[in-house]
Short mmCIF file of C-alpha atoms in Angstrom, two decimals:
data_model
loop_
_atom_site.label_atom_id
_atom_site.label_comp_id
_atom_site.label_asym_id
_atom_site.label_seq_id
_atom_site.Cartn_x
_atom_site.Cartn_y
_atom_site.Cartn_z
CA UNK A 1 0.00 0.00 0.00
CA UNK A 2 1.14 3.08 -0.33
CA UNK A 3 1.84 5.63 2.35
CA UNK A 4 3.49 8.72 1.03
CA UNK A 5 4.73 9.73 -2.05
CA UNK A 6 7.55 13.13 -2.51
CA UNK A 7 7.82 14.60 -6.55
CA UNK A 8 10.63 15.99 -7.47
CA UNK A 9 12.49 17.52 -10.38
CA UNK A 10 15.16 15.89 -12.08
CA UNK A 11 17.30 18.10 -13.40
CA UNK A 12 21.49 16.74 -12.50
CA UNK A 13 22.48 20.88 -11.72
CA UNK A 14 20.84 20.10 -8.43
CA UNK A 15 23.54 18.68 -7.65
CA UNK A 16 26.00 21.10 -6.58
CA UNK A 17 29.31 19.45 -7.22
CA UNK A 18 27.39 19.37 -11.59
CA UNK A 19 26.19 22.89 -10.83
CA UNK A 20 29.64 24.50 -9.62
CA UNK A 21 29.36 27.95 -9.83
CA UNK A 22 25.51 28.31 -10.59
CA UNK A 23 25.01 25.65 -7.82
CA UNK A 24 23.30 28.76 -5.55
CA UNK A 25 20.75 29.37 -8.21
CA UNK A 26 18.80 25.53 -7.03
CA UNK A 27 19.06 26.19 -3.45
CA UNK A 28 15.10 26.73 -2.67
CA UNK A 29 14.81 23.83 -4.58
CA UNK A 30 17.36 21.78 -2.84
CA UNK A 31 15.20 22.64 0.10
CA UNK A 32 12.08 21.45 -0.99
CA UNK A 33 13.07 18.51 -2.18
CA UNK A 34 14.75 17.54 1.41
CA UNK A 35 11.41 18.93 2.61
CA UNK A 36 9.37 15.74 0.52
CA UNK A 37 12.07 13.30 1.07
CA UNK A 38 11.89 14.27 5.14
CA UNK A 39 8.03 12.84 4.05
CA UNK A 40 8.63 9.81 3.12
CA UNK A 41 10.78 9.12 6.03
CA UNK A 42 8.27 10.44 8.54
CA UNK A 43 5.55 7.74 6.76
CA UNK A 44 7.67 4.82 8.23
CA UNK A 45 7.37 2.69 5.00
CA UNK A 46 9.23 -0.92 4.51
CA UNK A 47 10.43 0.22 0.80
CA UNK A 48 10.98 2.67 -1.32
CA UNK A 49 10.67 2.96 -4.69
CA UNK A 50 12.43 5.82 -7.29
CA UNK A 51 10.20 6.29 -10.40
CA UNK A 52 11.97 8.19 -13.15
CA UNK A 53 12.32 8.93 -16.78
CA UNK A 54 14.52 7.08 -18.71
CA UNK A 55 15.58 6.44 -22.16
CA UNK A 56 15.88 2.89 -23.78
CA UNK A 57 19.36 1.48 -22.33
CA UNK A 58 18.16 3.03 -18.74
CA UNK A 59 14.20 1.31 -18.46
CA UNK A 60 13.23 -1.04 -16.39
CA UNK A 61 13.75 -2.29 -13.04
CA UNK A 62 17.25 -1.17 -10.61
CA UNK A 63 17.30 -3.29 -7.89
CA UNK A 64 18.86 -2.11 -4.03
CA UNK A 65 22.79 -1.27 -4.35
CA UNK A 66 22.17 0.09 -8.47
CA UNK A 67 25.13 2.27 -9.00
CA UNK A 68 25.21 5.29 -11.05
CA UNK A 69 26.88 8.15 -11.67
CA UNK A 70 27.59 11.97 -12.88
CA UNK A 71 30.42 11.16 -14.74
CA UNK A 72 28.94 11.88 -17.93
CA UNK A 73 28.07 15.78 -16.48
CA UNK A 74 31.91 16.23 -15.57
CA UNK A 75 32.05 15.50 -12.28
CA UNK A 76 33.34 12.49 -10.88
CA UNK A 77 30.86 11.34 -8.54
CA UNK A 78 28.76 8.19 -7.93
CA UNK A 79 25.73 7.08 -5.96
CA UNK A 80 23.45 3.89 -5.42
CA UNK A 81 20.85 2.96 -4.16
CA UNK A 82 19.88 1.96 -0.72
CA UNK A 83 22.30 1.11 1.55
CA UNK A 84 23.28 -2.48 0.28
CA UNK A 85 26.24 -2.91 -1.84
CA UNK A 86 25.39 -5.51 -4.63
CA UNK A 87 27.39 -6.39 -8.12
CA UNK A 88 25.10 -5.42 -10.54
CA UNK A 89 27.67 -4.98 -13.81
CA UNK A 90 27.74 -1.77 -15.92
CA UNK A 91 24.68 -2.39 -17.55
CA UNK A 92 22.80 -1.93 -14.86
CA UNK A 93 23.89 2.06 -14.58
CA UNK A 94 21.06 4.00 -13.26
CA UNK A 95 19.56 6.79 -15.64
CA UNK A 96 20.13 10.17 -14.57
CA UNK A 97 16.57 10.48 -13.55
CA UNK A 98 17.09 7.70 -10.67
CA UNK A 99 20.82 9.13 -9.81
CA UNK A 100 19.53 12.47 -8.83
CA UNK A 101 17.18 10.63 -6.57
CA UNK A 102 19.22 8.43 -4.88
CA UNK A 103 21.60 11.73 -4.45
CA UNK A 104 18.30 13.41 -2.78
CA UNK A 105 18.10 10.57 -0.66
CA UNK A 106 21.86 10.64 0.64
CA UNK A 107 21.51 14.05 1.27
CA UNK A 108 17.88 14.46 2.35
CA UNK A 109 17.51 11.67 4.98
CA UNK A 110 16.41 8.94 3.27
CA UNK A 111 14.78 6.06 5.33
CA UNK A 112 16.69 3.43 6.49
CA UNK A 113 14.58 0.80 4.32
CA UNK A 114 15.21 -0.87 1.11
CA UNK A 115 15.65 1.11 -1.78
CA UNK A 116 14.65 0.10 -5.68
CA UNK A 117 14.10 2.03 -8.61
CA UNK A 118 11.98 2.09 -11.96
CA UNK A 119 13.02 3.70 -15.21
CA UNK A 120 9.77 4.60 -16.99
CA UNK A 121 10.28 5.35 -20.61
CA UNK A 122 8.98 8.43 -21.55
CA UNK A 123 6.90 7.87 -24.52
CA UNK A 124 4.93 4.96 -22.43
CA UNK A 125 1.45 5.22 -23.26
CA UNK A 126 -0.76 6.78 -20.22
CA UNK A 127 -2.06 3.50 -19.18
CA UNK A 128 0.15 1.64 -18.98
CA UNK A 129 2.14 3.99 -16.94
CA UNK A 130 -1.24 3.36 -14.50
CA UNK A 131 -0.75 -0.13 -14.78
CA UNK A 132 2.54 -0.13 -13.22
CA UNK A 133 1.20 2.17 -10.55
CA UNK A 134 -1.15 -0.05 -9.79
CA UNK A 135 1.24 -3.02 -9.36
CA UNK A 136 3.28 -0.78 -7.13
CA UNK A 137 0.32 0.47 -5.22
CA UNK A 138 -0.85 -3.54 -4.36
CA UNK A 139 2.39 -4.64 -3.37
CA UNK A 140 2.29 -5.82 0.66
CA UNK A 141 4.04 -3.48 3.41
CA UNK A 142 4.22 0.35 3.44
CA UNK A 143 5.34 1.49 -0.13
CA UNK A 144 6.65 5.16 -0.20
CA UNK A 145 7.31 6.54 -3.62
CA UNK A 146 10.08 8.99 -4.84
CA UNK A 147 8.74 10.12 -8.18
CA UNK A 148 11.38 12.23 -9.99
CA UNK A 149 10.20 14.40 -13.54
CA UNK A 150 10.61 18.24 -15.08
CA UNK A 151 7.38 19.71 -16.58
CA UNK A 152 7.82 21.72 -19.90
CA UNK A 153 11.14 22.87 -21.20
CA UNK A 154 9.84 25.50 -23.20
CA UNK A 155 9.18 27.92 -21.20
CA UNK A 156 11.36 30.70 -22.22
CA UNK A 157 12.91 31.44 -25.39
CA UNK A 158 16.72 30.30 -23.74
CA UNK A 159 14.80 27.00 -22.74
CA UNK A 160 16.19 23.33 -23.93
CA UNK A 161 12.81 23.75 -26.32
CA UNK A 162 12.26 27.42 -27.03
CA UNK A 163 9.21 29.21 -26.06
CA UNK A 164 5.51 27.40 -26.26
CA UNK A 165 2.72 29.31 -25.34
CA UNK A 166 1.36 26.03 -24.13
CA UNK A 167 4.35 25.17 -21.93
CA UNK A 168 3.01 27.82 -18.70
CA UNK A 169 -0.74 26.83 -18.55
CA UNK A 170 0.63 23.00 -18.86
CA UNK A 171 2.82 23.73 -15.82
CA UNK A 172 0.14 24.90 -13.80
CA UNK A 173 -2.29 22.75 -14.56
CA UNK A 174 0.63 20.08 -13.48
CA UNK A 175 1.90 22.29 -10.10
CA UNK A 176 -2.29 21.92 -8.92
CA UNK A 177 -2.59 18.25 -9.57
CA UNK A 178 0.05 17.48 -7.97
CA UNK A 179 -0.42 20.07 -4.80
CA UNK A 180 -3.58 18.75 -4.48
CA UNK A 181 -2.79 14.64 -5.16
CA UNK A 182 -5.21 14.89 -7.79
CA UNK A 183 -5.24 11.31 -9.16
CA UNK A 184 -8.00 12.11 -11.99
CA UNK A 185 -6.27 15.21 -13.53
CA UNK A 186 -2.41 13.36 -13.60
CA UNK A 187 -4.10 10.37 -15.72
CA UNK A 188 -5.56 12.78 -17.97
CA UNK A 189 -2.34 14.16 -18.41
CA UNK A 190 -2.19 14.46 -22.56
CA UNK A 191 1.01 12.16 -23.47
CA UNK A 192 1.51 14.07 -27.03
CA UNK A 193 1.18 17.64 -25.66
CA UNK A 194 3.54 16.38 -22.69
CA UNK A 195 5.58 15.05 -25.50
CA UNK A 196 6.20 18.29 -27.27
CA UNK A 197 6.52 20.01 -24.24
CA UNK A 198 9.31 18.11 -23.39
CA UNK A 199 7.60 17.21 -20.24
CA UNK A 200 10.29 14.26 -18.97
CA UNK A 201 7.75 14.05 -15.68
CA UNK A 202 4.85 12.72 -17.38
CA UNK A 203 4.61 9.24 -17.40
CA UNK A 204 6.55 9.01 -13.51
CA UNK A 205 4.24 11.07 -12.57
CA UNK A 206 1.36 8.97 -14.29
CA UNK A 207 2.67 5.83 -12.56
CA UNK A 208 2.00 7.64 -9.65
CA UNK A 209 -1.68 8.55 -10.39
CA UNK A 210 -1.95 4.39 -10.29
CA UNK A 211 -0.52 3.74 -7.18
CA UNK A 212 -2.18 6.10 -5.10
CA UNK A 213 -5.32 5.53 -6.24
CA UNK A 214 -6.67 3.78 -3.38
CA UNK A 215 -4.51 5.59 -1.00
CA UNK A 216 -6.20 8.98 -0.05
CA UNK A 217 -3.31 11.13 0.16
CA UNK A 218 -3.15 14.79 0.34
CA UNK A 219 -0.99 16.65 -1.14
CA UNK A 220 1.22 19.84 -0.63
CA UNK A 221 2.86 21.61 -3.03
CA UNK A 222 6.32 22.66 -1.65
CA UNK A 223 8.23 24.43 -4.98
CA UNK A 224 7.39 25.81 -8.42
CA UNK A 225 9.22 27.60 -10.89
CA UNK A 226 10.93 27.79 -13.85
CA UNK A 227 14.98 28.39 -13.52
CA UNK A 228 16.43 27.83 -16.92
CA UNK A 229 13.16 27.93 -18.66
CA UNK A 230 11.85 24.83 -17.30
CA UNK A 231 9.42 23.74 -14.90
CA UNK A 232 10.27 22.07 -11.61
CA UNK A 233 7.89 20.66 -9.20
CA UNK A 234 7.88 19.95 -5.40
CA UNK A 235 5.36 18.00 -3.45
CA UNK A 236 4.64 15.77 -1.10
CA UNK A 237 2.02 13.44 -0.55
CA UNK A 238 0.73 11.41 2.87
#
């Protein structure tokens, strides 16, 4: 079942040692992300799970002691996931997506529980991203959810995908579903518009929708803006 769920973006520059110089400019962030990590610590859960975009090489399934890395951001630096320390060979590399979170969980308090985490590739139709909520959402024990994702990228003319008229109302349409754990309005979340709106959150946050469908969370929404031209997202759910 689960028990409390904390959204975050993904971007690596919150990661200071990637950021460097500009690492000041993520700081409120920073905070509310260790703000909905504290959550899911203060829910007591027997796992966690990371849900986060990822490309082809990166989907599917990381189990406890995953290893990645921000090597390929210039900076020599490496996480896992979870406390356990298990041989899981090169192709099992976590996306960037899950790396960020399992830095946000070294550096954010992260229960002392297992840890796993889900790639979710990011032109998955909507439901199946459900489906795989859902799955989540029935397994036994206290489930808490770290659900890593950026809204648009477009919403500026320096952003990764130029200016889109669409990309503002999108975000804020996004920032109230998920302040408000609105399970209805995150599965009606339209995959194509998301799509060209370089949404990378979409389908994570979709998988969410399923697995706390039966949960009656409440939400809170911690953080929104746009640094960069792109939207980040902060919330927590219990």
């Amino acid at each position: 079942m689960l028990v409390a769920a904390a959204v975050c973006p993904c971007p690596p520059l919150l990661v200071p040692e990637v950021a460097a110089g500009a690492a000041s400019e993520l700081d409120d962030a920073r905070a509310a992300c260790a703000q909905a990590v504290g959550v899911l610590a203060a829910a007591r859960p027997d796992r966690l799970v990371i849900v986060g975009p990822a490309d082809e090489p990166g989907r599917g399934a990381h189990p406890e002691g995953a290893h990645g890395s921000f090597r390929g951001f210039g900076v020599d630096l490496s996480v896992r996931l979870g406390r356990a320390v298990a041989d899981t060979g090169p192709a099992a590399e976590l996306p960037p997506s899950l790396a960020v979170g399992a830095w946000l969980l070294e550096h954010a308090g992260r229960p002392d529980v297992p840890v796993e985490g889900l790639g979710v590739g990011e032109p998955l139709a909507a439901e199946r991203c459900v489906e795989v909520g859902r799955d989540i959402g029935a397994r036994s024990g206290r489930i808490a959810l770290l659900v890593m994702g950026d809204a648009s990228a477009c919403r500026t003319v320096k952003a990764p995908g130029y200016l889109d008229e669409r990309a503002a109302p999108f975000d804020a349409a996004v920032a109230r579903a998920l302040g408000t754990a609105d399970v209805e309005a995150l599965k009606a979340l339209d995959v194509h518009v998301a799509g060209e709106l370089k949404a990378s959150g979409r389908a994570p946050w979709q998988v969410l929708a399923g697995a706390a469908e039966a949960a009656g969370l409440t939400g809170t929404l911690l953080y929104e803006d746009a640094p960069y031209g792109v939207g980040y997202v902060v919330a927590a759910w219990s």
